[in-house]
Short mmCIF file of C-alpha atoms in Angstrom, two decimals:
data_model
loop_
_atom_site.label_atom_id
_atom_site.label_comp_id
_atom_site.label_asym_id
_atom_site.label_seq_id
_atom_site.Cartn_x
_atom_site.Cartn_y
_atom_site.Cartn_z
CA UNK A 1 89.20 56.86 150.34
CA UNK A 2 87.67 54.30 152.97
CA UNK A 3 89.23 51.51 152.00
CA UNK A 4 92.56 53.96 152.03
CA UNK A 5 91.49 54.83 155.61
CA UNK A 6 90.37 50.77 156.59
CA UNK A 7 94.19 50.11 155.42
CA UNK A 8 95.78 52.68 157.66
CA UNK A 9 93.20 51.74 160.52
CA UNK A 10 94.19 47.98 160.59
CA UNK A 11 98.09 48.13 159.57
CA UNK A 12 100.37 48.30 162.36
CA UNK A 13 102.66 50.53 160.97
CA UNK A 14 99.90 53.18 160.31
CA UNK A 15 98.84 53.24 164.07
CA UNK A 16 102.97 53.25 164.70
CA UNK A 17 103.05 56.33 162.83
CA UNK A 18 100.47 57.84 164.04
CA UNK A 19 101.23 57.10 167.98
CA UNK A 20 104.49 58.30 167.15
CA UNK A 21 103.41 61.48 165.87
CA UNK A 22 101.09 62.48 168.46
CA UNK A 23 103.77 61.87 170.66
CA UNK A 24 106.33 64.34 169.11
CA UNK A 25 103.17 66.88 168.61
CA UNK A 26 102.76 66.43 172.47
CA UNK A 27 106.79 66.23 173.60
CA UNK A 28 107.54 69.65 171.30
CA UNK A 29 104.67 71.64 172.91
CA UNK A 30 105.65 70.91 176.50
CA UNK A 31 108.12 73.47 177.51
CA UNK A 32 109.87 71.61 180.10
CA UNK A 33 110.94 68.73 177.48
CA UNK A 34 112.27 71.47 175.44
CA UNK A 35 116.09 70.66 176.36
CA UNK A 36 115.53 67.18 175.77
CA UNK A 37 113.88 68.12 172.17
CA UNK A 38 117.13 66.66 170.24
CA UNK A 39 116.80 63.29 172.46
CA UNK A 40 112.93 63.29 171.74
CA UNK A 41 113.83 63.96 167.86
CA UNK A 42 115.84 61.11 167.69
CA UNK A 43 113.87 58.68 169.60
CA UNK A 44 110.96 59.45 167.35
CA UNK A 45 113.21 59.60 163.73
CA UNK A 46 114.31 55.52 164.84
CA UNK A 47 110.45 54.89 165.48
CA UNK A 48 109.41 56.46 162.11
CA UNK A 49 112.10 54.09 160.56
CA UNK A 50 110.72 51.36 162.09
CA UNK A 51 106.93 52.36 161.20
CA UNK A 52 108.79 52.45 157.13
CA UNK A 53 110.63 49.36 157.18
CA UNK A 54 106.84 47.84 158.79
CA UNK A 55 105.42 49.74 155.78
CA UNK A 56 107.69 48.03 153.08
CA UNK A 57 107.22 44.41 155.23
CA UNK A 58 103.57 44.88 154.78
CA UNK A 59 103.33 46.34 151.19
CA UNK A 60 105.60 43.19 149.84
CA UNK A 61 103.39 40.52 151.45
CA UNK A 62 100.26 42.45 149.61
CA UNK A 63 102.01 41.92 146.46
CA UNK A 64 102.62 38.30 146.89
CA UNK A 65 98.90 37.84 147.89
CA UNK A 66 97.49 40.00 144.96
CA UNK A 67 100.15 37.92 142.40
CA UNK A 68 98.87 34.45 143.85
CA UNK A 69 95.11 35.59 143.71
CA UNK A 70 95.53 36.62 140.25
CA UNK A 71 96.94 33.33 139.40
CA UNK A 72 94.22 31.38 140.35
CA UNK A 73 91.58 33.52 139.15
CA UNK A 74 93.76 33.17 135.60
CA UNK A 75 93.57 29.29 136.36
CA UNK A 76 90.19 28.82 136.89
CA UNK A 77 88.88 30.94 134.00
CA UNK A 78 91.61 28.75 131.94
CA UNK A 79 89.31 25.97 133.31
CA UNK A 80 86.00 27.85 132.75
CA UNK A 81 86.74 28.32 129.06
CA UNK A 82 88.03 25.27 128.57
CA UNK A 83 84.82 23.56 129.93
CA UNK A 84 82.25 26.06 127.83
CA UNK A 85 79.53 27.26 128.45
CA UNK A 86 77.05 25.03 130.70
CA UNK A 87 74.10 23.89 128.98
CA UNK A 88 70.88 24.28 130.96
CA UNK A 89 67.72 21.61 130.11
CA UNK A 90 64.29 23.29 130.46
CA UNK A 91 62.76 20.47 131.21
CA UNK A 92 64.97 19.26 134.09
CA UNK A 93 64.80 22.82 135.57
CA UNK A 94 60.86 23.33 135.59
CA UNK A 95 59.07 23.50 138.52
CA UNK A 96 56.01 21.16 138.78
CA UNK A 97 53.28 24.43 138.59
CA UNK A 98 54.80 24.81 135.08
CA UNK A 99 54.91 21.62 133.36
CA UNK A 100 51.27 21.58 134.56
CA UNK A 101 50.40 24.71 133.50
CA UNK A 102 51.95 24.43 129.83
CA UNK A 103 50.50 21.02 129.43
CA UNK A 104 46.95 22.62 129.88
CA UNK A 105 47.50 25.15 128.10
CA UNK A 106 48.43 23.12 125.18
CA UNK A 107 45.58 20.77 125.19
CA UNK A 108 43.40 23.63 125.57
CA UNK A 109 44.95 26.34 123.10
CA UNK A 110 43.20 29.40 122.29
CA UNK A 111 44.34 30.30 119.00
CA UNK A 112 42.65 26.75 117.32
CA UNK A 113 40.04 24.27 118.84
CA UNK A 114 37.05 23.86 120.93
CA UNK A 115 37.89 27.46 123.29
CA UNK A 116 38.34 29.53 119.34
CA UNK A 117 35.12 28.24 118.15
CA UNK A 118 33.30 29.03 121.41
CA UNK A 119 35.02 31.94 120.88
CA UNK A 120 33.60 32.48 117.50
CA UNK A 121 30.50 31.21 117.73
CA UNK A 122 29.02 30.25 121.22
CA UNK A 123 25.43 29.72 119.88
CA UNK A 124 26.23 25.51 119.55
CA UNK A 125 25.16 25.61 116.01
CA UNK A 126 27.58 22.15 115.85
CA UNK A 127 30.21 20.60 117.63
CA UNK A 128 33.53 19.21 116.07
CA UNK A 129 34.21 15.93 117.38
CA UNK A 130 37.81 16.19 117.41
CA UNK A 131 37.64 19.73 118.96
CA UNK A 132 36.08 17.60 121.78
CA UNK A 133 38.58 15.71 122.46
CA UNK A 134 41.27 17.78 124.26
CA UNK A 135 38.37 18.68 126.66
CA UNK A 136 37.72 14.69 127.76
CA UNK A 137 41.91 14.41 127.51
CA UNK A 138 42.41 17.36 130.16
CA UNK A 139 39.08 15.95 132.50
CA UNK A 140 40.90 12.63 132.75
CA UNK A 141 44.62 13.45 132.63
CA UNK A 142 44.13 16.25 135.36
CA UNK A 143 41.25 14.55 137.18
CA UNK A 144 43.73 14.26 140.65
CA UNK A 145 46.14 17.50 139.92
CA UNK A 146 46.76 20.62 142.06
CA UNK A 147 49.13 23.06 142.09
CA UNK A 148 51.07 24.09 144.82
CA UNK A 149 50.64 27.64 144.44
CA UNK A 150 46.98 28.80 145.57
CA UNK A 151 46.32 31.41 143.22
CA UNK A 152 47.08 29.14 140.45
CA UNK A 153 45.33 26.23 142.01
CA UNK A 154 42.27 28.33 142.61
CA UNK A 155 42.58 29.89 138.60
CA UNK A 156 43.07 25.34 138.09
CA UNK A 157 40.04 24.19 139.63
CA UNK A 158 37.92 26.93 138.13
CA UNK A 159 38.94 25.85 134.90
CA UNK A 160 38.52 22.39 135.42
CA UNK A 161 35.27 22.11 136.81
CA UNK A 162 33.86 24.76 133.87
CA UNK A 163 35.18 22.20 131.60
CA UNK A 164 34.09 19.04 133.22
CA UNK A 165 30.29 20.83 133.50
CA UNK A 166 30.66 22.06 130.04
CA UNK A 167 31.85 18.13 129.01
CA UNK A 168 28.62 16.23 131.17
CA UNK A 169 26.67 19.14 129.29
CA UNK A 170 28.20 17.92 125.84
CA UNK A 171 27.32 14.12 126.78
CA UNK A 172 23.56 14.68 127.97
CA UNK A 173 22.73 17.46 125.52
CA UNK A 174 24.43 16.73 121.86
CA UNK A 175 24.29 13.88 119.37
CA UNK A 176 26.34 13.03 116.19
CA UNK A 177 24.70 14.58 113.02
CA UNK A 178 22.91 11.71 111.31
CA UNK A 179 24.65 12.91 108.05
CA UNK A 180 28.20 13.48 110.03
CA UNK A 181 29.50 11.62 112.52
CA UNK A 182 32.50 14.06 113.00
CA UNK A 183 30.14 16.60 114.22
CA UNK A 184 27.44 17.03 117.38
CA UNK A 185 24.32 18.92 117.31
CA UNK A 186 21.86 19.65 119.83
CA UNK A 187 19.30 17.29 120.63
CA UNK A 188 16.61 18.96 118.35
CA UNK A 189 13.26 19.31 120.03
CA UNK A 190 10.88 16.99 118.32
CA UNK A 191 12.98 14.32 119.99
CA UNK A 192 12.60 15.50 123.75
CA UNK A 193 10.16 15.09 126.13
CA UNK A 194 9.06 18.83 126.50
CA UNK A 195 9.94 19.70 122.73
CA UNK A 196 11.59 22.97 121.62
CA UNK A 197 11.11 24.24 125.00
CA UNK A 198 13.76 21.56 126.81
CA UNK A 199 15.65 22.16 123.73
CA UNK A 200 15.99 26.44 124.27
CA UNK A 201 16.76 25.73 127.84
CA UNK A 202 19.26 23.28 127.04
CA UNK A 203 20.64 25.72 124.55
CA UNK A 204 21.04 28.75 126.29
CA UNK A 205 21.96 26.23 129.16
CA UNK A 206 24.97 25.48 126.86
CA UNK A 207 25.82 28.98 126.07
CA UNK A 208 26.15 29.96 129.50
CA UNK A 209 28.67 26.98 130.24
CA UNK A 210 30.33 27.91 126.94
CA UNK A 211 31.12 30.74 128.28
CA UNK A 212 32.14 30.00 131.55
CA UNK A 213 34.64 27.51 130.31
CA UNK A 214 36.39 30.43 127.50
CA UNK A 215 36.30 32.45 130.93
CA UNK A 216 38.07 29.93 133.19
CA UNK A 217 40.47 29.04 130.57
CA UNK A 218 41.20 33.19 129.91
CA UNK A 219 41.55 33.79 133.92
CA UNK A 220 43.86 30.42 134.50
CA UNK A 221 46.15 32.20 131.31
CA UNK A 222 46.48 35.20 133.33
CA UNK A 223 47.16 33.84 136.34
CA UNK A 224 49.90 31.88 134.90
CA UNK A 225 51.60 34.30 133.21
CA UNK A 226 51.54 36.35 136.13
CA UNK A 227 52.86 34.46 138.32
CA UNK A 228 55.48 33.35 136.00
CA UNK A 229 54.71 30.15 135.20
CA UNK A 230 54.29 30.38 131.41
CA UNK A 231 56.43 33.05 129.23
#
């Protein structure tokens, strides 16, 4: 019904009409243009004729517009389907935030490796060696990365430095098992300065940054997939 009414509003012969019958409305209720009423009558017929043939003039030029629009919309879906359907690459399309994001989160997965076992077993009974080495990968590969967004950056930097204490903690704390290199152990206590004292401090030293890093790692997943940056 409005777009009936915006019609009438802006076509010419709608507001012809219309003037034309306010104007008889007016002219028959005067009485002193009553013997002039057949004069009026026919002045306003020949203007309601005109308002008609305006009509049909404007009607016909609606139809050619509405055929020509159709035809290109028919052409350029012609061209659509004969082009198919566009292919989009992921990795053209991602924003910086989440290659980042999805690289960490790959070299520091927490369904396998280093965060599972602290997960498992955070007392540092051993150390995989391999399980390691996704830590010292993500220290040096994201040594000079930031993210634009803050939150992220913030959830980024929390992570990182819980890893790189938890790393220098690793390096000063842990040797290779004398019966396995592909395994670390805490430095036992007969071979420290203050014995088995240094070496429950350095434990429980460990657990604590153990923890912090499964933390860090847990709070930058969040953060990512809230703010969209993983799926």
């Amino acid at each position: 019904m409005k777009r009936f009414l915006d019609f009438l509003t802006n076509s010419p012969a709608a507001v012809t009409f219309a003037v034309l019958t306010v104007l008889g409305i007016v002219a028959f209720a005067i009485p002193g243009l009553h013997p002039y009423a057949w004069i009026i009558g026919l002045i306003l017929c020949l203007g309601v004729i005109v308002a008609l043939l305006m009509f049909h003039g404007e009607w016909r030029r609606a139809q050619v517009q509405i055929d020509s629009l159709r035809q290109q919309l028919s052409t350029e879906r012609g061209r659509i389907d004969s082009l198919g359907p566009a292919v989009v690459d992921d990795e053209v399309t991602r924003l910086p935030d989440e290659e980042r994001a999805q690289r960490i989160l790959e070299l520091l997965p927490d369904t396998a490796g280093l965060v599972q076992s602290l997960r498992l077993d955070a007392t540092f009974g051993t150390l995989a060696v391999d399980e390691l080495e996704p830590l010292k990968a993500f220290r040096s590969e994201f040594a000079k990365s930031s993210f634009d967004n803050p939150r992220s950056h913030t959830a980024f930097m929390n992570l990182y430095r819980a890893a790189e204490a938890l790393a220098i903690w690793v390096d000063e704390e842990t040797r290779e098992l004398p019966a396995d290199s592909a395994k670390r152990e805490i430095r036992p206590g007969d071979t420290r300065e203050d014995g088995w004292r240094e070496y429950t401090e350095a434990r429980s030293r460990g657990e604590r940054l153990g923890d912090r890093f499964v933390s860090a790692r847990w709070e930058f997943n969040q953060t990512a997939l809230e703010l969209g940056l993983i799926a």
